[in-house]
Amino acid sequence: MPTYHEIMSTDLTALTTAAERWDGMAAEFAKQEKAYRRDVHGITIAPSWRGMSAEAAHGRFGVTLTEFQYAQTEAKAIASLLRDAHAQFTELKGRLMAARKEAAAAGMRVSDSGRVSADPARVKEADESAVRSWQDRIDAAVRAVTDADTGVEVALKAAVVDADPLVGGRGFNGRAVGDVEKYEALAAEGALRKLSRGGHLSRRQLAELERVFRDNSGDEAFSRTLLDDLGPAGTITLTNELNDLIHARGGPGAGTYATIESGLANTLATATRDTHSAWYRHWRAAMRHAGVEHHATDAQGVRLDKAVGYQSLVTLMSKGHGYAPAMLEDLTDDMIAAERSDPGIWRLKGEYSGKRGGWFANDPVDGALGIMSRDPGTAAHYLSSDARMKYLMKERDWNVVLHEHEGATVSTYAAGLDGDDRAGFGRALQAATTGIDPSDKHARYVAHTGQNEAVFKSAVGYLADSGDKFPPSLRQPVASILVNHGAVVHASMSEVDISKSPLDQGQLFEVAKQVSKDKDAYGTLNGGLNQAMVADIHDDHSESAGSLRRAGRTVGFLEEARIQSQGDPQTAEFEAKPLFDKAISYIPVASSDVQAGFDYVTGKWLEDEQERLDAKQTADNVQAYSDRNQQLVALAREWSKVHRTATDPHFDPETEVSRSAGDGLDHAAGVSGVMAK
């Protein structure tokens, strides 16, 4: 294990010098082969020597001639391995030197042994967390060199092992190759095959697997060699064994197996990165067969059931990252083709959601969509296909689990929704329409692309058509999507002339109504649209009250959607803050004035909501609510603050916004086909 000092002080040119000598050795063996072929082996085929002795000599001399050829192969392979090692060590040493340089620039000192401390000449008071952070980075860089060094050792040892029975395994290696990563893959494959058969691996073997994945999961040669040896079916079997060790059997070693599983997932991502390669086409074709086969596992065995290959594959993929967009699209399409051909193929007994069961991708199509959501561009491209949206929105059977129903004498199973129904699709829909990865806790609003807008309009259309079959699991994701497109949603809800609305008002109302059946989703929608309304007020530099009226009509539109969805909520408390914390990434960034106005209006709206709950107000006296709505009053005051000119002393902003809210109620009721109350 090289130390920091050894890494920084070692002259790596010795490796290339040695490589040149090994090339020279190969050249010398080539000369000897030529001489041996001419002066020794050649006499066995001369016409002057015949009989059994000639045949025996020919065989023996042939072995020696072959060894001269194998010696050249081995020598060239070792030369190549040394150059590979030089390239790796040079890169990794460069990273370590860069880390040391950056640490020094940040006021740190790195000793000759690699210990980090604050430089007292530059830092008055040491920040222990900063020191630890830089120490972790230096240690990680040293460990990377150690990992590579171990890999080179594995390769050099394997390159000189002769497995040819011709000379009893004591000759030169005629199959030697000059790629360190290929030897590491072959070494790892043996341990992984043993593991997949249920064999026990020592701590040392497990540690070596962790190292080899840590060092090589991003290398294509390693990744493809490993997956070639395992094969698609073997990869699935190994995945199932790992998950049984992690989730079914558990124990103190579960964390190690989880690390190995992540390494395997990243290896898969690397191997399938080039989707135009012959290797990828072969892998995909083989996976189409392995993906629909059933495999016995401990996790499913307790339910007297078997997992399907694609379910295990997507479970594995959820632990990795960096998948090629085309690979994700191909895989999802292949799984959809499989379920079209065999309806109910994914149905397993029991629930697969929550902390205990949610780790398993029992709905692999939904799971793949969830993985796809991490790359919003891929999600947008995939869902921009009307055929795919139509299938996922209207045609697909989402009843992917078998729920047990106990009878008097026998239990039966009926297909139904899983507890995490459409979780992946909801995330993919958010990513595709907003350009934001919903799993990124630090994500912020991004400008929409043409595909984002196209998928948004398509989603609104299909969701509106679903009517009361609108999936409850999509209400919260769709609320965030509508908030993200707040400007166009506000413009559509407030437009008097239906023909000029950016979005179909009938469709938008139906979607808003269905979203409003979930009080939390409604809270996200109404609260989030306050920003669009306030921004419109600040952007309106005219002397008219247009932006004020638009705000009122949008509030009325939203209120009518809620009235038709469920009436007023009956719960006694309105938890709003967490909702906005989750949805804040989807709201466009605003100026400080707009943000202040948004906070003010939203605060008043929250007071309204609590008062409504306390009073248990019903839809029958909604107009009275509009007359005293603090949200409307706050919007009117925000408008007055921005539009200081009072051209008409008889104009009352609060009265006007309240009247506009009533107009919005009536207009929305008319759009929906329901007479206003």
Coordinates of N, CA and C in Angstrom, one line a residue, residues 573-646:
E573 N -56.7 21.4 10.7 CA -55.4 22.1 10.6 C -54.9 22.1 9.2
F574 N -54.2 23.2 8.9 CA -53.7 23.3 7.5 C -52.1 23.5 7.6
E575 N -51.4 22.4 7.2 CA -50.0 22.3 7.3 C -49.5 22.8 5.9
A576 N -49.1 24.0 5.8 CA -48.7 24.6 4.5 C -47.2 24.7 4.4
K577 N -46.5 25.1 5.4 CA -45.1 25.4 5.3 C -44.3 24.2 4.6
P578 N -44.5 23.0 5.1 CA -43.7 21.9 4.4 C -44.0 21.8 2.9
L579 N -45.3 22.0 2.5 CA -45.6 21.9 1.1 C -44.8 22.9 0.3
F580 N -44.7 24.1 0.8 CA -44.0 25.1 0.0 C -42.5 24.9 0.0
D581 N -42.0 24.3 1.1 CA -40.6 23.9 1.1 C -40.3 22.9 0.0
K582 N -41.2 22.0 -0.2 CA -41.0 20.9 -1.3 C -41.2 21.5 -2.7
A583 N -42.1 22.4 -2.8 CA -42.5 23.0 -4.1 C -41.7 24.2 -4.5
I584 N -40.9 24.7 -3.6 CA -40.2 26.0 -3.9 C -39.3 25.9 -5.1
S585 N -38.7 24.7 -5.3 CA -37.8 24.6 -6.5 C -38.5 24.8 -7.8
Y586 N -39.8 24.6 -7.8 CA -40.6 24.7 -9.0 C -41.1 26.1 -9.4
I587 N -40.9 27.0 -8.4 CA -41.4 28.3 -8.6 C -40.3 29.2 -9.2
P588 N -40.6 29.9 -10.3 CA -39.6 30.8 -10.9 C -38.9 31.7 -9.9
V589 N -37.7 32.0 -10.1 CA -36.9 33.0 -9.3 C -37.5 34.4 -9.5
A590 N -37.8 35.1 -8.5 CA -38.4 36.4 -8.6 C -37.5 37.5 -8.0
S591 N -37.8 38.7 -8.3 CA -37.1 39.9 -7.7 C -37.5 39.9 -6.2
S592 N -36.7 40.7 -5.5 CA -37.0 40.8 -4.0 C -38.4 41.4 -3.8
D593 N -38.8 42.4 -4.6 CA -40.1 43.0 -4.5 C -41.2 42.0 -4.7
V594 N -41.0 41.2 -5.7 CA -42.1 40.2 -6.0 C -42.1 39.1 -4.9
Q595 N -40.9 38.7 -4.5 CA -40.8 37.7 -3.4 C -41.5 38.2 -2.1
A596 N -41.2 39.5 -1.8 CA -41.9 40.1 -0.6 C -43.4 40.1 -0.7
G597 N -43.9 40.4 -2.0 CA -45.3 40.4 -2.2 C -45.9 39.0 -2.1
F598 N -45.2 38.1 -2.7 CA -45.6 36.7 -2.7 C -45.7 36.2 -1.2
D599 N -44.7 36.5 -0.4 CA -44.8 36.1 1.0 C -45.9 36.7 1.7
Y600 N -46.2 38.0 1.4 CA -47.3 38.7 2.1 C -48.7 38.1 1.7
V601 N -48.9 37.9 0.4 CA -50.2 37.4 -0.1 C -50.4 36.0 0.4
T602 N -49.3 35.2 0.4 CA -49.4 33.8 0.8 C -49.7 33.7 2.3
G603 N -49.1 34.6 3.1 CA -49.4 34.6 4.5 C -50.9 34.9 4.8
K604 N -51.4 35.8 4.1 CA -52.8 36.2 4.2 C -53.7 35.0 3.8
W605 N -53.3 34.4 2.7 CA -54.1 33.2 2.2 C -54.1 32.1 3.2
L606 N -53.0 31.9 3.9 CA -52.9 30.8 4.9 C -53.9 31.2 6.1
E607 N -53.9 32.5 6.4 CA -54.9 32.9 7.5 C -56.3 32.6 7.1
D608 N -56.6 32.8 5.8 CA -57.9 32.5 5.3 C -58.2 31.0 5.4
E609 N -57.3 30.2 5.0 CA -57.5 28.8 5.1 C -57.8 28.3 6.5
Q610 N -57.0 28.8 7.4 CA -57.3 28.3 8.8 C -58.6 28.8 9.3
E611 N -59.0 30.0 8.9 CA -60.3 30.5 9.3 C -61.4 29.7 8.7
R612 N -61.2 29.4 7.4 CA -62.3 28.5 6.7 C -62.4 27.2 7.5
L613 N -61.3 26.6 7.9 CA -61.4 25.3 8.5 C -62.1 25.5 9.9
D614 N -61.7 26.5 10.6 CA -62.3 26.8 11.9 C -63.8 27.0 11.8
A615 N -64.2 27.7 10.8 CA -65.6 28.1 10.6 C -66.4 27.0 9.9
K616 N -65.7 26.0 9.3 CA -66.3 25.0 8.4 C -67.3 25.6 7.4
Q617 N -66.8 26.6 6.7 CA -67.6 27.3 5.8 C -67.9 26.3 4.6
T618 N -69.1 26.4 4.0 CA -69.5 25.5 3.0 C -69.5 26.3 1.6
A619 N -69.7 25.6 0.6 CA -69.7 26.2 -0.8 C -70.9 27.1 -0.9
D620 N -72.0 26.9 -0.1 CA -73.2 27.7 -0.3 C -73.0 29.2 0.0
N621 N -72.1 29.6 0.8 CA -71.8 31.0 1.1 C -70.5 31.4 0.7
V622 N -70.0 30.8 -0.5 CA -68.7 31.1 -1.0 C -68.6 32.6 -1.4
Q623 N -69.7 33.2 -1.8 CA -69.6 34.6 -2.2 C -69.3 35.5 -1.0
A624 N -69.9 35.2 0.1 CA -69.5 35.9 1.4 C -68.1 35.8 1.7
Y625 N -67.5 34.6 1.4 CA -66.1 34.4 1.6 C -65.3 35.3 0.7
S626 N -65.7 35.4 -0.5 CA -65.0 36.3 -1.5 C -65.0 37.7 -1.0
D627 N -66.1 38.2 -0.3 CA -66.1 39.5 0.1 C -65.1 39.8 1.2
R628 N -64.7 38.8 2.0 CA -63.8 39.1 3.1 C -62.5 38.4 2.9
N629 N -62.2 37.8 1.7 CA -61.0 37.0 1.5 C -59.8 37.9 1.7
Q630 N -59.0 37.5 2.7 CA -57.7 38.2 2.9 C -56.7 38.1 1.8
Q631 N -56.8 36.9 1.1 CA -55.9 36.8 0.0 C -56.2 37.8 -1.1
L632 N -57.5 38.0 -1.4 CA -57.8 39.1 -2.3 C -57.5 40.5 -1.9
V633 N -57.7 40.7 -0.6 CA -57.3 42.0 0.0 C -55.8 42.2 -0.1
A634 N -55.1 41.2 0.2 CA -53.6 41.3 0.1 C -53.2 41.6 -1.4
L635 N -53.8 40.9 -2.3 CA -53.5 41.2 -3.7 C -53.8 42.6 -4.1
A636 N -55.0 43.1 -3.6 CA -55.4 44.5 -3.9 C -54.4 45.5 -3.3
R637 N -53.9 45.2 -2.1 CA -52.9 46.1 -1.5 C -51.6 46.0 -2.2
E638 N -51.2 44.8 -2.7 CA -50.0 44.7 -3.4 C -50.1 45.5 -4.7
W639 N -51.2 45.4 -5.4 CA -51.4 46.2 -6.6 C -51.4 47.7 -6.4
S640 N -52.0 48.1 -5.3 CA -52.0 49.5 -5.0 C -50.6 50.0 -4.7
K641 N -49.8 49.2 -4.1 CA -48.4 49.6 -3.7 C -47.6 49.8 -5.0
V642 N -47.8 48.9 -6.0 CA -47.1 49.0 -7.3 C -47.6 50.1 -8.2
H643 N -49.0 50.2 -8.2 CA -49.6 51.2 -9.0 C -50.1 52.3 -8.1
R644 N -49.2 53.2 -7.8 CA -49.5 54.3 -6.9 C -50.5 55.4 -7.4
T645 N -50.6 55.4 -8.7 CA -51.5 56.5 -9.3 C -52.9 56.1 -9.1
A646 N -53.7 57.0 -8.6 CA -55.1 56.8 -8.4 C -55.9 57.7 -9.3

